[in-house]
Amino acid sequence: MASRRPIFLDLFVIRLPPAALVSILHRVSGALLVLAIPWLAWLMGRALSGPEGFAEVASILDHWVARPILVLVLWAPVHHLLAGLRHLALDLGLGLERTAAQATARLTLLGAAGVVVLLVLLLRVLA
C-alpha cells in the first residue's frame, strides 16, 4: 500500500531542528579541527623560526583571506567542546525531553557564536 504522505525533497528549503544542526556542525567542527592541524603547525613552526618567519606569519594572518579562516579556526574548538558536552549530557540521560533538548541545542549554537565574538573582540583589543 502506497503512502499518502507528500514527499518534499527540496534540501534548500527543509528547515532542520536545532539539535540536528548542532549534530551536523559538531561533525563539521571536528573535521575542520583535523584539517587545520597541518596549517596551524606550519604557522607555529614558521613563527618560531626567527624574526623573519614571525613577520611572514604576521603578514599572512593580516591578509583579508586569512580573517574568515581564523574565525572558523576559533569557532571549531569552541563549538566542538560545547556540542561534545551537550552530547555527553544526552548520553547520561540529561536533557532528553524535547524542550530541554531544543533549549540546549540553541544554547550550544548561541554560546559558540558568543564565545567566538568575545575572542575576536579580545584579540582586536590585544593587537
CSV table of C-alpha atoms in Angstrom, one decimal:
chain,number,residue,atom,x,y,z
A,1,MET,CA,0.0,0.0,0.0
A,2,ALA,CA,1.5,3.3,-1.1
A,3,SER,CA,1.9,6.1,1.5
A,4,ARG,CA,-0.3,9.1,1.0
A,5,ARG,CA,2.2,11.4,2.7
A,6,PRO,CA,3.6,14.1,0.5
A,7,ILE,CA,7.3,13.9,-0.5
A,8,PHE,CA,9.2,17.1,-0.1
A,9,LEU,CA,12.9,16.8,-1.2
A,10,ASP,CA,14.0,20.4,-1.7
A,11,LEU,CA,17.0,20.4,0.6
A,12,PHE,CA,17.4,24.2,0.4
A,13,VAL,CA,14.0,24.7,1.9
A,14,ILE,CA,13.9,22.0,4.5
A,15,ARG,CA,14.4,23.5,8.0
A,16,LEU,CA,16.5,21.4,10.3
A,17,PRO,CA,15.7,21.4,14.0
A,18,PRO,CA,18.4,23.0,16.2
A,19,ALA,CA,19.5,19.6,17.6
A,20,ALA,CA,20.2,18.3,14.1
A,21,LEU,CA,22.1,21.5,13.2
A,22,VAL,CA,24.2,21.1,16.3
A,23,SER,CA,24.9,17.5,15.5
A,24,ILE,CA,26.0,18.3,11.9
A,25,LEU,CA,28.1,21.2,13.0
A,26,HIS,CA,29.7,19.0,15.6
A,27,ARG,CA,31.0,16.8,12.9
A,28,VAL,CA,32.0,19.7,10.7
A,29,SER,CA,33.9,21.4,13.5
A,30,GLY,CA,35.7,18.1,14.3
A,31,ALA,CA,36.7,17.7,10.6
A,32,LEU,CA,37.8,21.3,10.5
A,33,LEU,CA,40.0,20.8,13.6
A,34,VAL,CA,41.7,17.8,12.0
A,35,LEU,CA,42.2,19.7,8.7
A,36,ALA,CA,43.6,22.8,10.4
A,37,ILE,CA,46.3,21.0,12.3
A,38,PRO,CA,48.9,20.9,9.4
A,39,TRP,CA,48.3,24.6,8.6
A,40,LEU,CA,48.5,25.7,12.3
A,41,ALA,CA,51.6,23.6,12.9
A,42,TRP,CA,53.3,25.1,9.9
A,43,LEU,CA,52.3,28.6,11.0
A,44,MET,CA,53.7,27.9,14.5
A,45,GLY,CA,56.9,26.4,13.2
A,46,ARG,CA,57.4,29.3,10.9
A,47,ALA,CA,56.7,31.9,13.5
A,48,LEU,CA,59.1,30.3,15.9
A,49,SER,CA,61.9,30.1,13.3
A,50,GLY,CA,63.0,33.6,13.8
A,51,PRO,CA,62.1,37.3,13.3
A,52,GLU,CA,61.7,36.9,9.6
A,53,GLY,CA,59.4,33.9,10.0
A,54,PHE,CA,57.4,35.7,12.6
A,55,ALA,CA,57.0,38.7,10.3
A,56,GLU,CA,55.9,36.4,7.5
A,57,VAL,CA,53.3,34.7,9.6
A,58,ALA,CA,52.0,38.1,10.9
A,59,SER,CA,51.6,39.3,7.3
A,60,ILE,CA,49.8,36.0,6.3
A,61,LEU,CA,47.4,36.3,9.2
A,62,ASP,CA,46.8,40.0,8.5
A,63,HIS,CA,45.6,39.3,5.0
A,64,TRP,CA,41.9,39.6,4.4
A,65,VAL,CA,41.6,36.0,3.2
A,66,ALA,CA,43.0,34.7,6.5
A,67,ARG,CA,40.5,36.5,8.7
A,68,PRO,CA,37.4,34.3,8.0
A,69,ILE,CA,39.7,31.2,8.2
A,70,LEU,CA,40.9,32.4,11.6
A,71,VAL,CA,37.4,32.9,12.8
A,72,LEU,CA,36.5,29.4,11.6
A,73,VAL,CA,39.6,28.0,13.4
A,74,LEU,CA,38.5,29.9,16.6
A,75,TRP,CA,34.9,28.6,16.2
A,76,ALA,CA,35.7,25.0,15.6
A,77,PRO,CA,37.1,24.1,19.0
A,78,VAL,CA,34.6,26.2,20.9
A,79,HIS,CA,31.6,24.6,19.1
A,80,HIS,CA,33.1,21.1,19.2
A,81,LEU,CA,33.6,21.4,23.0
A,82,LEU,CA,30.1,22.8,23.7
A,83,ALA,CA,28.4,20.3,21.4
A,84,GLY,CA,30.5,17.5,22.9
A,85,LEU,CA,29.5,18.4,26.4
A,86,ARG,CA,25.8,18.5,25.2
A,87,HIS,CA,26.1,15.1,23.6
A,88,LEU,CA,27.8,13.7,26.8
A,89,ALA,CA,24.9,15.1,28.9
A,90,LEU,CA,22.4,13.4,26.5
A,91,ASP,CA,24.3,10.1,26.8
A,92,LEU,CA,23.9,10.4,30.6
A,93,GLY,CA,20.2,10.8,30.1
A,94,LEU,CA,20.1,14.5,30.9
A,95,GLY,CA,18.1,16.9,28.8
A,96,LEU,CA,16.3,14.2,26.7
A,97,GLU,CA,12.9,16.0,26.9
A,98,ARG,CA,12.0,17.8,23.7
A,99,THR,CA,12.0,21.3,25.2
A,100,ALA,CA,15.3,20.7,27.1
A,101,ALA,CA,16.9,19.2,24.0
A,102,GLN,CA,15.9,22.2,21.9
A,103,ALA,CA,17.0,24.7,24.5
A,104,THR,CA,20.4,23.1,24.9
A,105,ALA,CA,20.9,23.0,21.2
A,106,ARG,CA,20.1,26.7,20.9
A,107,LEU,CA,22.3,27.4,23.8
A,108,THR,CA,25.1,25.5,22.2
A,109,LEU,CA,24.8,27.4,18.9
A,110,LEU,CA,24.5,30.8,20.6
A,111,GLY,CA,27.2,30.0,23.1
A,112,ALA,CA,29.7,29.1,20.5
A,113,ALA,CA,28.9,32.2,18.5
A,114,GLY,CA,29.1,34.4,21.6
A,115,VAL,CA,32.4,33.0,22.7
A,116,VAL,CA,33.9,33.5,19.2
A,117,VAL,CA,32.7,37.1,19.1
A,118,LEU,CA,34.2,37.7,22.5
A,119,LEU,CA,37.5,36.1,21.4
A,120,VAL,CA,37.6,38.2,18.2
A,121,LEU,CA,37.0,41.4,20.2
A,122,LEU,CA,39.6,40.4,22.8
A,123,LEU,CA,42.2,39.7,20.0
A,124,ARG,CA,41.4,43.1,18.5
A,125,VAL,CA,42.0,44.9,21.8
A,126,LEU,CA,45.2,43.0,22.5
A,127,ALA,CA,46.6,43.5,18.9
